[in-house]
Amino acid sequence: MTHFDLFRRLHHGERPLVLPNAWDFSSAAALAAAGFPAVATTSLGVSAAAGLPDASGLARDETLALARRLVRLPVPISVDIESGFSADPDEVVGLTITLAAMGVAGINLEDGRSDHTLADPTAQAELIAAIKSHAPDLFVNARTDTHWLGVDRDSTLDRARRYEKAGADGIFVPGLRHRDEITELTTAIGVPLNILALPDAPTTDDLTTLGVRRISTGGLLFRAALATTVDTARAVRDSRPIPTGLPSYAEVQSLISG
């Protein structure tokens, strides 16, 4: 079974696919070694690690370089390409062809823009259709930022339906957290719904009951790593106990060589 097929199948198990988001090779390798059956990237983590703002379209090279490394791992990889790193649809399609040829199993493609507006849904649907025409095996997770940006929320269902009709393999609505709105989408669309893990969102058990098929961590793990890094440094400075249970030097080396 190819990684394309496996990744698609993971969206149709008894429970949602919990897809953790990594920002470099070692974080992705650690997640794969921990038993997660697929790993995605986080645009926040990839951009911030390179000293670039997220959702600005500036991290194309960093994203491609990371994708080339991650496909070495024994699990399917999904790559967050923000809005495609270009306003030119042909360039976006070309990027997705390149990723699919590398062996990347899926992508996230968002309709939010850096100026906090949303793409025209007709144009976005046409872009999705073009991607699926040229890279049919690639799992296109069509993200709509209506709730994330708090813009035109009433268009969420219409956008989801348009993107599904255009060939999207999944719909991602980050920021969606209310049960009735989640149920409305899982009932109305025929492709897997992806929800972002949030402190005030329903639990994984609840989301399973609501029909959600994929749960992403987004930038959560990257932010947690930053917090742990600072807290550990403060522990050394302040003569507090250093956290236990951290990976050893040899364990980190084994992630890279394995």
mmCIF file of C-alpha atoms in Angstrom:
data_model
loop_
_atom_site.group_PDB
_atom_site.id
_atom_site.type_symbol
_atom_site.label_atom_id
_atom_site.label_comp_id
_atom_site.label_asym_id
_atom_site.label_seq_id
_atom_site.Cartn_x
_atom_site.Cartn_y
_atom_site.Cartn_z
ATOM 1 C CA MET A 1 0.000 0.000 0.000
ATOM 2 C CA THR A 2 1.357 3.416 -0.914
ATOM 3 C CA HIS A 3 1.582 6.273 1.573
ATOM 4 C CA PHE A 4 -1.117 8.012 -0.485
ATOM 5 C CA ASP A 5 -3.510 5.093 0.046
ATOM 6 C CA LEU A 6 -2.590 4.624 3.696
ATOM 7 C CA PHE A 7 -3.066 8.282 4.505
ATOM 8 C CA ARG A 8 -6.498 8.280 2.912
ATOM 9 C CA ARG A 9 -7.481 5.113 4.798
ATOM 10 C CA LEU A 10 -6.409 6.647 8.128
ATOM 11 C CA HIS A 11 -9.295 9.124 7.789
ATOM 12 C CA HIS A 12 -11.846 6.326 7.936
ATOM 13 C CA GLY A 13 -11.012 4.390 11.086
ATOM 14 C CA GLU A 14 -13.163 3.892 14.169
ATOM 15 C CA ARG A 15 -11.728 7.054 15.720
ATOM 16 C CA PRO A 16 -10.486 10.297 14.157
ATOM 17 C CA LEU A 17 -6.937 10.484 12.877
ATOM 18 C CA VAL A 18 -5.020 12.529 15.438
ATOM 19 C CA LEU A 19 -2.465 14.199 13.204
ATOM 20 C CA PRO A 20 0.353 15.894 15.146
ATOM 21 C CA ASN A 21 2.161 18.798 13.515
ATOM 22 C CA ALA A 22 5.968 18.864 13.488
ATOM 23 C CA TRP A 23 8.309 21.732 12.619
ATOM 24 C CA ASP A 24 11.590 19.932 11.862
ATOM 25 C CA PHE A 25 12.930 16.452 11.198
ATOM 26 C CA SER A 26 13.587 15.490 14.801
ATOM 27 C CA SER A 27 10.134 16.513 16.033
ATOM 28 C CA ALA A 28 8.518 14.562 13.188
ATOM 29 C CA ALA A 29 10.748 11.530 13.787
ATOM 30 C CA ALA A 30 9.925 11.574 17.501
ATOM 31 C CA LEU A 31 6.195 11.637 16.767
ATOM 32 C CA ALA A 32 6.496 8.788 14.281
ATOM 33 C CA ALA A 33 8.555 6.782 16.798
ATOM 34 C CA ALA A 34 5.868 7.426 19.427
ATOM 35 C CA GLY A 35 3.384 5.531 17.277
ATOM 36 C CA PHE A 36 1.500 8.263 15.427
ATOM 37 C CA PRO A 37 0.580 6.706 12.070
ATOM 38 C CA ALA A 38 1.050 9.949 10.104
ATOM 39 C CA VAL A 39 2.689 13.314 10.722
ATOM 40 C CA ALA A 40 1.970 16.771 9.356
ATOM 41 C CA THR A 41 3.903 20.024 9.381
ATOM 42 C CA THR A 42 2.894 23.270 11.077
ATOM 43 C CA SER A 43 3.323 26.454 9.096
ATOM 44 C CA LEU A 44 3.691 28.402 12.345
ATOM 45 C CA GLY A 45 6.542 26.195 13.532
ATOM 46 C CA VAL A 46 8.314 26.003 10.182
ATOM 47 C CA SER A 47 8.074 29.763 9.647
ATOM 48 C CA ALA A 48 8.956 30.782 13.195
ATOM 49 C CA ALA A 49 11.935 28.414 13.311
ATOM 50 C CA ALA A 50 13.258 30.208 10.233
ATOM 51 C CA GLY A 51 12.607 33.655 11.704
ATOM 52 C CA LEU A 52 9.681 34.315 9.379
ATOM 53 C CA PRO A 53 6.072 35.307 10.121
ATOM 54 C CA ASP A 54 3.409 32.667 9.598
ATOM 55 C CA ALA A 55 0.821 32.876 6.806
ATOM 56 C CA SER A 56 2.930 35.421 4.937
ATOM 57 C CA GLY A 57 3.890 33.186 2.026
ATOM 58 C CA LEU A 58 7.603 33.541 2.808
ATOM 59 C CA ALA A 59 8.495 30.010 3.937
ATOM 60 C CA ARG A 60 8.214 28.163 0.616
ATOM 61 C CA ASP A 61 11.878 27.136 0.478
ATOM 62 C CA GLU A 62 11.900 26.047 4.125
ATOM 63 C CA THR A 63 8.720 24.036 3.616
ATOM 64 C CA LEU A 64 10.098 22.238 0.560
ATOM 65 C CA ALA A 65 13.412 21.501 2.268
ATOM 66 C CA LEU A 66 11.627 20.033 5.279
ATOM 67 C CA ALA A 67 9.310 17.955 3.085
ATOM 68 C CA ARG A 68 12.317 16.397 1.361
ATOM 69 C CA ARG A 69 13.647 15.304 4.746
ATOM 70 C CA LEU A 70 10.359 14.092 6.173
ATOM 71 C CA VAL A 71 9.538 11.678 3.352
ATOM 72 C CA ARG A 72 12.423 9.554 4.694
ATOM 73 C CA LEU A 73 10.181 8.652 7.624
ATOM 74 C CA PRO A 74 8.134 5.419 7.576
ATOM 75 C CA VAL A 75 4.770 7.208 7.904
ATOM 76 C CA PRO A 76 2.680 9.338 5.528
ATOM 77 C CA ILE A 77 3.506 13.039 5.581
ATOM 78 C CA SER A 78 1.114 15.960 5.077
ATOM 79 C CA VAL A 79 2.529 19.414 4.394
ATOM 80 C CA ASP A 80 0.988 22.764 5.295
ATOM 81 C CA ILE A 81 1.530 25.024 2.282
ATOM 82 C CA GLU A 82 -0.414 27.995 3.707
ATOM 83 C CA SER A 83 -2.255 29.510 0.713
ATOM 84 C CA GLY A 84 0.236 28.040 -1.750
ATOM 85 C CA PHE A 85 3.100 30.547 -1.380
ATOM 86 C CA SER A 86 1.985 32.344 -4.536
ATOM 87 C CA ALA A 87 -0.925 34.280 -5.992
ATOM 88 C CA ASP A 88 -0.314 32.511 -9.319
ATOM 89 C CA PRO A 89 -2.464 29.347 -9.525
ATOM 90 C CA ASP A 90 -0.004 27.705 -11.932
ATOM 91 C CA GLU A 91 2.814 28.125 -9.411
ATOM 92 C CA VAL A 92 0.678 26.635 -6.646
ATOM 93 C CA VAL A 93 -0.226 23.660 -8.822
ATOM 94 C CA GLY A 94 3.452 23.237 -9.709
ATOM 95 C CA LEU A 95 4.358 23.164 -6.023
ATOM 96 C CA THR A 96 1.813 20.436 -5.309
ATOM 97 C CA ILE A 97 3.081 18.364 -8.240
ATOM 98 C CA THR A 98 6.591 18.635 -6.805
ATOM 99 C CA LEU A 99 5.414 17.587 -3.345
ATOM 100 C CA ALA A 100 3.466 14.606 -4.683
ATOM 101 C CA ALA A 101 6.500 13.504 -6.718
ATOM 102 C CA MET A 102 8.585 13.592 -3.516
ATOM 103 C CA GLY A 103 6.147 11.200 -1.876
ATOM 104 C CA VAL A 104 4.247 13.697 0.282
ATOM 105 C CA ALA A 105 0.830 12.146 0.929
ATOM 106 C CA GLY A 106 -1.240 15.276 1.552
ATOM 107 C CA ILE A 107 -1.357 19.031 1.825
ATOM 108 C CA ASN A 108 -3.281 21.707 3.673
ATOM 109 C CA LEU A 109 -4.366 24.567 1.433
ATOM 110 C CA GLU A 110 -6.029 27.539 3.125
ATOM 111 C CA ASP A 111 -8.321 30.237 1.766
ATOM 112 C CA GLY A 112 -7.222 32.817 4.355
ATOM 113 C CA ARG A 113 -4.927 35.592 3.240
ATOM 114 C CA SER A 114 -2.205 37.521 5.080
ATOM 115 C CA ASP A 115 -4.341 40.662 5.102
ATOM 116 C CA HIS A 116 -7.046 38.788 7.084
ATOM 117 C CA THR A 117 -9.365 38.430 4.111
ATOM 118 C CA LEU A 118 -10.633 35.276 2.423
ATOM 119 C CA ALA A 119 -10.041 34.107 -1.109
ATOM 120 C CA ASP A 120 -12.920 34.204 -3.525
ATOM 121 C CA PRO A 121 -14.524 30.755 -3.069
ATOM 122 C CA THR A 122 -14.999 30.232 -6.807
ATOM 123 C CA ALA A 123 -11.335 30.902 -7.506
ATOM 124 C CA GLN A 124 -10.302 28.707 -4.578
ATOM 125 C CA ALA A 125 -12.477 25.864 -5.848
ATOM 126 C CA GLU A 126 -10.914 26.204 -9.300
ATOM 127 C CA LEU A 127 -7.456 25.991 -7.727
ATOM 128 C CA ILE A 128 -8.408 22.840 -5.820
ATOM 129 C CA ALA A 129 -9.764 21.275 -9.020
ATOM 130 C CA ALA A 130 -6.542 22.108 -10.867
ATOM 131 C CA ILE A 131 -4.421 20.542 -8.128
ATOM 132 C CA LYS A 132 -6.492 17.345 -8.151
ATOM 133 C CA SER A 133 -6.279 17.227 -11.938
ATOM 134 C CA HIS A 134 -2.475 17.302 -11.874
ATOM 135 C CA ALA A 135 -1.829 15.422 -8.602
ATOM 136 C CA PRO A 136 -4.843 13.125 -8.212
ATOM 137 C CA ASP A 137 -3.323 10.931 -5.482
ATOM 138 C CA LEU A 138 -2.489 13.874 -3.208
ATOM 139 C CA PHE A 139 -4.882 14.264 -0.271
ATOM 140 C CA VAL A 140 -6.016 17.884 -0.495
ATOM 141 C CA ASN A 141 -7.247 19.114 2.874
ATOM 142 C CA ALA A 142 -9.082 22.307 1.960
ATOM 143 C CA ARG A 143 -8.919 24.737 4.851
ATOM 144 C CA THR A 144 -11.359 27.575 5.234
ATOM 145 C CA ASP A 145 -10.402 30.333 7.665
ATOM 146 C CA THR A 146 -13.868 31.722 8.274
ATOM 147 C CA HIS A 147 -13.690 30.840 11.966
ATOM 148 C CA TRP A 148 -9.932 31.227 12.386
ATOM 149 C CA LEU A 149 -10.013 34.822 11.126
ATOM 150 C CA GLY A 150 -13.568 35.509 12.270
ATOM 151 C CA VAL A 151 -14.498 36.612 8.756
ATOM 152 C CA ASP A 152 -17.732 35.757 6.928
ATOM 153 C CA ARG A 153 -18.503 32.783 9.181
ATOM 154 C CA ASP A 154 -21.894 32.318 7.551
ATOM 155 C CA SER A 155 -20.109 31.224 4.367
ATOM 156 C CA THR A 156 -18.400 28.234 6.032
ATOM 157 C CA LEU A 157 -20.811 25.568 4.836
ATOM 158 C CA ASP A 158 -21.038 27.023 1.325
ATOM 159 C CA ARG A 159 -17.243 27.112 1.046
ATOM 160 C CA ALA A 160 -16.952 23.560 2.354
ATOM 161 C CA ARG A 161 -19.441 22.311 -0.214
ATOM 162 C CA ARG A 162 -17.750 24.203 -3.053
ATOM 163 C CA TYR A 163 -14.330 22.824 -2.123
ATOM 164 C CA GLU A 164 -15.686 19.294 -1.796
ATOM 165 C CA LYS A 165 -17.359 19.534 -5.199
ATOM 166 C CA ALA A 166 -14.061 20.731 -6.668
ATOM 167 C CA GLY A 167 -12.383 17.540 -5.481
ATOM 168 C CA ALA A 168 -11.069 18.293 -1.997
ATOM 169 C CA ASP A 169 -10.451 15.110 -0.030
ATOM 170 C CA GLY A 170 -11.089 16.752 3.344
ATOM 171 C CA ILE A 171 -12.311 20.011 4.835
ATOM 172 C CA PHE A 172 -10.443 21.783 7.647
ATOM 173 C CA VAL A 173 -12.138 24.495 9.715
ATOM 174 C CA PRO A 174 -9.673 25.698 12.373
ATOM 175 C CA GLY A 175 -11.313 27.639 15.170
ATOM 176 C CA LEU A 176 -14.576 25.700 14.905
ATOM 177 C CA ARG A 177 -15.486 24.578 18.412
ATOM 178 C CA HIS A 178 -19.270 24.595 18.888
ATOM 179 C CA ARG A 179 -20.942 21.199 18.747
ATOM 180 C CA ASP A 180 -23.949 22.258 16.691
ATOM 181 C CA GLU A 181 -21.768 23.886 14.034
ATOM 182 C CA ILE A 182 -19.514 20.828 13.887
ATOM 183 C CA THR A 183 -22.523 18.538 13.524
ATOM 184 C CA GLU A 184 -23.931 20.732 10.771
ATOM 185 C CA LEU A 185 -20.747 20.264 8.752
ATOM 186 C CA THR A 186 -20.254 16.549 9.364
ATOM 187 C CA THR A 187 -23.873 16.008 8.316
ATOM 188 C CA ALA A 188 -23.720 18.213 5.226
ATOM 189 C CA ILE A 189 -20.425 17.161 3.639
ATOM 190 C CA GLY A 190 -19.317 13.784 2.407
ATOM 191 C CA VAL A 191 -15.574 14.104 3.022
ATOM 192 C CA PRO A 192 -13.695 13.977 6.355
ATOM 193 C CA LEU A 193 -13.979 17.038 8.575
ATOM 194 C CA ASN A 194 -10.759 18.200 10.263
ATOM 195 C CA ILE A 195 -10.895 20.118 13.550
ATOM 196 C CA LEU A 196 -8.040 21.923 15.309
ATOM 197 C CA ALA A 197 -7.327 20.835 18.885
ATOM 198 C CA LEU A 198 -8.112 23.775 21.158
ATOM 199 C CA PRO A 199 -8.336 24.116 24.958
ATOM 200 C CA ASP A 200 -12.015 25.019 24.748
ATOM 201 C CA ALA A 201 -12.979 22.658 21.929
ATOM 202 C CA PRO A 202 -14.696 19.290 22.465
ATOM 203 C CA THR A 203 -12.427 16.410 23.473
ATOM 204 C CA THR A 204 -11.281 13.751 21.042
ATOM 205 C CA ASP A 205 -13.935 11.397 22.431
ATOM 206 C CA ASP A 206 -16.624 14.027 21.879
ATOM 207 C CA LEU A 207 -15.385 14.841 18.384
ATOM 208 C CA THR A 208 -15.548 11.146 17.535
ATOM 209 C CA THR A 209 -19.217 11.133 18.499
ATOM 210 C CA LEU A 210 -19.822 14.262 16.408
ATOM 211 C CA GLY A 211 -18.422 12.570 13.299
ATOM 212 C CA VAL A 212 -15.096 14.399 13.017
ATOM 213 C CA ARG A 213 -12.542 12.301 11.128
ATOM 214 C CA ARG A 214 -9.292 14.217 11.725
ATOM 215 C CA ILE A 215 -7.888 16.279 14.587
ATOM 216 C CA SER A 216 -4.805 18.449 14.061
ATOM 217 C CA THR A 217 -2.574 19.997 16.697
ATOM 218 C CA GLY A 218 -1.498 22.938 14.527
ATOM 219 C CA GLY A 219 1.120 25.081 16.268
ATOM 220 C CA LEU A 220 0.301 23.639 19.706
ATOM 221 C CA LEU A 221 3.281 21.277 19.929
ATOM 222 C CA PHE A 222 5.719 23.925 18.716
ATOM 223 C CA ARG A 223 4.440 26.379 21.307
ATOM 224 C CA ALA A 224 4.633 23.707 24.000
ATOM 225 C CA ALA A 225 8.246 23.018 23.018
ATOM 226 C CA LEU A 226 9.090 26.714 23.336
ATOM 227 C CA ALA A 227 7.497 26.854 26.784
ATOM 228 C CA THR A 228 9.372 23.749 27.949
ATOM 229 C CA THR A 229 12.660 25.113 26.578
ATOM 230 C CA VAL A 230 12.313 28.369 28.491
ATOM 231 C CA ASP A 231 11.133 26.635 31.662
ATOM 232 C CA THR A 232 14.087 24.223 31.598
ATOM 233 C CA ALA A 233 16.562 27.077 31.112
ATOM 234 C CA ARG A 234 14.978 28.910 34.037
ATOM 235 C CA ALA A 235 15.228 25.790 36.168
ATOM 236 C CA VAL A 236 18.988 25.679 35.598
ATOM 237 C CA ARG A 237 19.336 29.408 36.281
ATOM 238 C CA ASP A 238 17.177 29.337 39.401
ATOM 239 C CA SER A 239 18.620 26.127 40.916
ATOM 240 C CA ARG A 240 15.327 24.289 40.466
ATOM 241 C CA PRO A 241 15.139 20.600 39.538
ATOM 242 C CA ILE A 242 15.634 19.965 35.856
ATOM 243 C CA PRO A 243 12.594 18.224 34.299
ATOM 244 C CA THR A 244 12.916 14.466 34.107
ATOM 245 C CA GLY A 245 11.825 12.109 31.363
ATOM 246 C CA LEU A 246 13.545 14.047 28.586
ATOM 247 C CA PRO A 247 14.979 12.125 25.616
ATOM 248 C CA SER A 248 18.610 11.217 26.082
ATOM 249 C CA TYR A 249 21.386 12.204 23.710
ATOM 250 C CA ALA A 250 21.499 8.634 22.391
ATOM 251 C CA GLU A 251 17.732 8.554 21.880
ATOM 252 C CA VAL A 252 17.807 11.738 19.817
ATOM 253 C CA GLN A 253 20.687 10.371 17.752
ATOM 254 C CA SER A 254 18.719 7.193 17.135
ATOM 255 C CA LEU A 255 15.797 9.231 15.753
ATOM 256 C CA ILE A 256 18.084 10.702 13.128
ATOM 257 C CA SER A 257 19.947 7.526 12.225
ATOM 258 C CA GLY A 258 16.870 5.303 12.375
#
